[in-house]
């Protein structure tokens, strides 16, 4: 399960998030992904409230956290919680990176390689099989294969999953994010999806990837064409969500980071879609 709402920015919400994490574990979800560029520390309330699930950052931005600090905290958290923390990290978006004063801000691939080397040589290194990378293009996917457990692509289609699997090979983990809008009213559901997607269509790394997949500039107008929405979301009923999930898994995904989109993501505090999580727990193949 992937959610911005699982990020514990407000200490007063830690009890609520812990309760939600415990329920997600009981429902059968195997991994909880914290969205919104979280730190390692933001995984702790979820880990403390669960016994079996993996908790991952999706994704920790390399521009915001020093590698040595991340490595040290990673080791402490995993020692305290039985190795259940997975470090998902990446370079965020070009528009964000270019505002950074890092000397490699204009060379995100090189910056990520340098960061991985720093994790490798830290006093408490982060093992390769305890980190995964946000990756869309071929070079980042190859880096995910060669220097991490695998890849965490966001806003992708089954076609991208198949291409990523070909690049990663059979052994690397491929865990794409998977958006679901549960609403039986097609017009209302598409409006929710478009409102959410419009932000990402303003970010070059996503539109470049979608263009590589055969979409055109006109597919990005007005929050996304029907064709784009149908390729990148599961829209409608729980049965639709299961069908689309099966397509992603058949294309080569090992695991889906399921994100429920409700249209209320801008509310503060972020609403946890717990009713929708329960519904999907009955519909999706949670063993994956």
XYZ file of C-alpha atoms in Angstrom:
288
model
C 0.000 0.000 0.000
C 1.323 3.457 -1.005
C 0.002 6.599 0.669
C 0.971 10.199 1.282
C -1.171 9.952 4.398
C 1.211 7.452 6.010
C 3.836 10.181 6.364
C 3.973 11.291 10.011
C 4.789 15.007 9.755
C 2.594 15.792 12.754
C 3.561 13.922 15.955
C -0.052 14.107 17.139
C -1.027 11.793 14.258
C 1.370 9.002 15.175
C -1.265 7.041 17.094
C -3.697 7.295 14.160
C -1.033 6.169 11.702
C 0.020 3.319 13.943
C -3.563 2.097 14.177
C -3.932 2.304 10.393
C -0.666 0.425 9.863
C -1.767 -2.340 12.220
C -5.036 -2.700 10.328
C -3.251 -2.805 6.960
C -1.069 -5.604 8.280
C -4.119 -7.483 9.536
C -5.810 -7.040 6.147
C -2.868 -8.786 4.488
C -0.898 -5.980 2.886
C 2.752 -6.971 2.877
C 4.464 -3.606 2.422
C 3.552 -0.067 3.449
C 5.050 2.642 1.241
C 5.270 6.157 2.693
C 4.776 8.719 -0.069
C 5.862 12.329 -0.260
C 9.673 12.211 0.102
C 9.721 10.907 3.688
C 12.709 10.539 5.965
C 13.812 7.283 7.584
C 12.358 8.449 10.910
C 8.873 8.693 9.441
C 8.815 4.914 9.078
C 9.213 4.374 12.825
C 5.558 4.856 13.927
C 4.443 2.315 11.327
C 7.129 -0.192 12.255
C 6.425 0.212 15.953
C 2.754 -0.635 15.415
C 3.276 -3.738 13.274
C 5.013 -7.076 13.528
C 5.462 -8.469 10.018
C 5.054 -5.882 7.265
C 7.901 -4.167 5.469
C 7.833 -0.363 5.608
C 9.524 1.589 2.832
C 10.171 5.194 1.850
C 8.844 6.084 -1.585
C 10.964 7.932 -2.005
C 13.582 9.537 0.231
C 15.099 12.406 -1.765
C 18.885 12.340 -2.008
C 18.904 16.149 -2.109
C 17.392 16.440 1.368
C 19.315 13.886 3.426
C 23.062 13.285 3.816
C 24.031 9.727 2.879
C 26.026 9.119 6.069
C 23.069 10.176 8.220
C 20.669 8.012 6.223
C 22.978 5.002 6.498
C 23.342 5.402 10.252
C 19.631 5.823 10.833
C 18.822 2.938 8.474
C 21.005 0.632 10.545
C 19.446 1.784 13.838
C 15.868 1.381 12.615
C 16.440 -2.038 11.096
C 18.206 -3.235 14.220
C 15.232 -2.113 16.310
C 12.558 -3.588 14.022
C 13.919 -6.858 12.736
C 15.157 -5.664 9.357
C 11.679 -4.646 8.172
C 12.658 -1.216 6.845
C 13.431 -0.776 3.121
C 15.152 2.393 1.932
C 13.513 3.637 -1.252
C 15.449 6.588 -2.605
C 15.774 8.691 -5.708
C 16.499 12.050 -7.311
C 12.936 13.391 -7.132
C 11.985 15.646 -10.069
C 14.174 17.742 -12.352
C 12.246 20.857 -11.369
C 13.116 20.242 -7.707
C 16.695 19.088 -8.246
C 17.604 22.165 -10.274
C 16.661 24.397 -7.331
C 19.233 22.569 -5.211
C 22.773 23.911 -4.742
C 24.291 20.434 -4.999
C 27.178 20.424 -7.536
C 25.487 17.562 -9.418
C 21.979 19.055 -9.372
C 21.944 19.140 -13.170
C 23.272 15.573 -13.392
C 20.815 13.495 -11.342
C 22.084 10.117 -12.578
C 25.639 10.941 -11.517
C 24.358 12.345 -8.229
C 22.507 9.128 -7.444
C 25.552 6.991 -8.287
C 27.656 9.138 -5.972
C 25.038 8.822 -3.231
C 24.950 5.043 -3.556
C 28.725 4.952 -3.248
C 28.452 7.039 -0.097
C 25.926 4.548 1.309
C 28.326 1.733 0.437
C 31.270 3.359 2.234
C 29.459 4.767 5.262
C 30.535 3.484 8.693
C 27.256 1.534 8.700
C 26.678 0.753 4.985
C 23.212 0.221 3.540
C 23.302 -3.241 1.924
C 22.325 -3.456 -1.732
C 19.353 -5.702 -0.927
C 17.952 -3.181 1.578
C 17.568 -0.291 -0.860
C 15.542 0.284 -4.026
C 15.533 3.140 -6.520
C 12.888 5.321 -8.100
C 13.490 4.608 -11.789
C 11.758 5.278 -15.078
C 14.321 5.469 -17.887
C 16.762 2.779 -19.003
C 19.833 4.163 -17.201
C 18.084 4.431 -13.854
C 16.603 0.963 -14.295
C 20.068 -0.440 -15.000
C 21.350 1.288 -11.861
C 18.475 -0.276 -9.905
C 19.487 -3.687 -11.225
C 23.195 -3.277 -10.591
C 23.314 -1.400 -7.303
C 20.024 -1.994 -5.501
C 17.358 -4.561 -4.778
C 15.331 -3.248 -7.682
C 13.120 -0.426 -8.958
C 10.159 1.602 -7.693
C 8.692 3.274 -10.802
C 5.845 5.754 -10.354
C 3.075 6.629 -12.833
C 3.645 3.803 -15.272
C 1.655 1.412 -17.436
C 1.821 -2.354 -18.009
C 3.848 -1.626 -21.147
C 6.446 0.206 -19.084
C 6.482 -2.647 -16.567
C 7.279 -5.111 -19.356
C 10.094 -2.908 -20.643
C 11.451 -2.402 -17.139
C 11.435 -6.148 -16.498
C 13.433 -6.705 -19.694
C 16.028 -4.199 -18.483
C 16.111 -5.419 -14.879
C 16.296 -9.094 -15.738
C 14.558 -11.837 -13.780
C 16.116 -11.327 -10.355
C 15.686 -7.642 -9.487
C 12.510 -6.579 -7.673
C 10.075 -4.493 -9.705
C 7.467 -2.726 -7.549
C 5.535 -0.123 -9.561
C 3.115 2.288 -7.959
C -0.470 1.491 -9.019
C -3.242 4.109 -8.835
C -6.833 3.119 -8.076
C -9.981 5.286 -8.135
C -12.866 3.354 -6.613
C -16.014 5.004 -7.916
C -18.711 3.316 -10.028
C -19.652 6.627 -11.680
C -17.348 6.878 -14.755
C -17.601 10.636 -15.153
C -16.916 11.352 -11.505
C -14.103 8.798 -11.348
C -12.332 10.268 -14.380
C -12.646 13.752 -12.914
C -10.929 12.540 -9.722
C -8.177 10.855 -11.730
C -7.609 13.913 -13.936
C -7.416 16.287 -10.995
C -4.760 14.101 -9.391
C -2.803 13.412 -12.567
C -2.603 17.068 -13.624
C 0.183 17.789 -11.128
C 2.393 15.009 -12.478
C 1.815 16.058 -16.072
C 3.652 19.254 -15.207
C 6.820 17.321 -14.346
C 9.217 16.572 -17.182
C 10.484 13.197 -15.946
C 6.959 11.751 -16.134
C 5.955 13.285 -19.444
C 9.252 12.209 -21.040
C 8.629 8.671 -19.905
C 5.065 8.714 -21.194
C 6.266 10.039 -24.551
C 8.720 7.117 -24.714
C 5.735 4.822 -24.195
C 3.951 6.209 -27.247
C 1.734 8.903 -25.762
C 1.646 12.336 -27.381
C 1.575 15.896 -26.084
C -2.181 16.035 -26.644
C -2.568 13.205 -24.130
C -1.329 15.593 -21.416
C -3.924 18.329 -22.011
C -6.647 18.933 -19.445
C -5.305 16.505 -16.883
C -4.893 13.613 -19.307
C -6.727 11.923 -22.150
C -9.031 8.974 -21.589
C -6.346 6.800 -23.170
C -3.744 7.960 -20.653
C -6.091 7.580 -17.696
C -7.070 4.061 -18.706
C -3.412 3.061 -19.102
C -2.159 4.461 -15.799
C -5.137 4.070 -13.422
C -7.592 1.414 -12.369
C -10.870 3.319 -12.495
C -14.232 2.006 -11.359
C -15.057 -1.061 -9.302
C -12.957 -3.426 -7.176
C -13.269 -5.945 -10.017
C -11.701 -3.420 -12.387
C -8.885 -2.877 -9.912
C -8.231 -6.625 -9.785
C -8.221 -6.890 -13.584
C -5.774 -4.011 -13.952
C -3.579 -5.344 -11.148
C -3.383 -8.682 -12.939
C -2.223 -6.866 -16.097
C 0.631 -5.184 -14.199
C 1.639 -8.458 -12.568
C 1.484 -10.351 -15.865
C 3.739 -7.702 -17.424
C 6.468 -8.469 -14.891
C 5.759 -6.659 -11.626
C 6.674 -8.576 -8.477
C 4.669 -6.315 -6.217
C 2.264 -3.385 -6.575
C 2.471 -0.259 -4.439
C -1.276 0.391 -4.484
C -2.322 4.021 -4.143
C -5.998 4.832 -3.571
C -6.874 8.202 -5.130
C -9.991 9.772 -3.627
C -9.898 13.397 -4.741
C -9.310 14.500 -1.155
C -5.521 14.315 -1.180
C -5.156 18.064 -0.551
C -7.045 17.930 2.729
C -4.990 18.531 5.865
C -4.391 16.270 7.602
C -4.329 13.896 4.653
C -7.312 11.566 4.861
C -6.485 7.894 5.190
C -8.774 5.944 2.799
C -9.245 3.078 5.209
C -12.636 1.983 3.856
C -11.154 1.730 0.360
C -8.160 -0.207 1.709
C -10.565 -2.727 3.222
C -12.463 -3.050 -0.026
C -9.288 -3.618 -2.041
C -8.001 -6.162 0.459
C -10.881 -8.400 -0.614
C -10.310 -7.803 -4.328
C -6.541 -7.769 -4.883
C -4.015 -10.636 -4.809
C -2.256 -9.462 -1.665
C 0.251 -12.284 -1.750
C 1.891 -10.160 -4.468
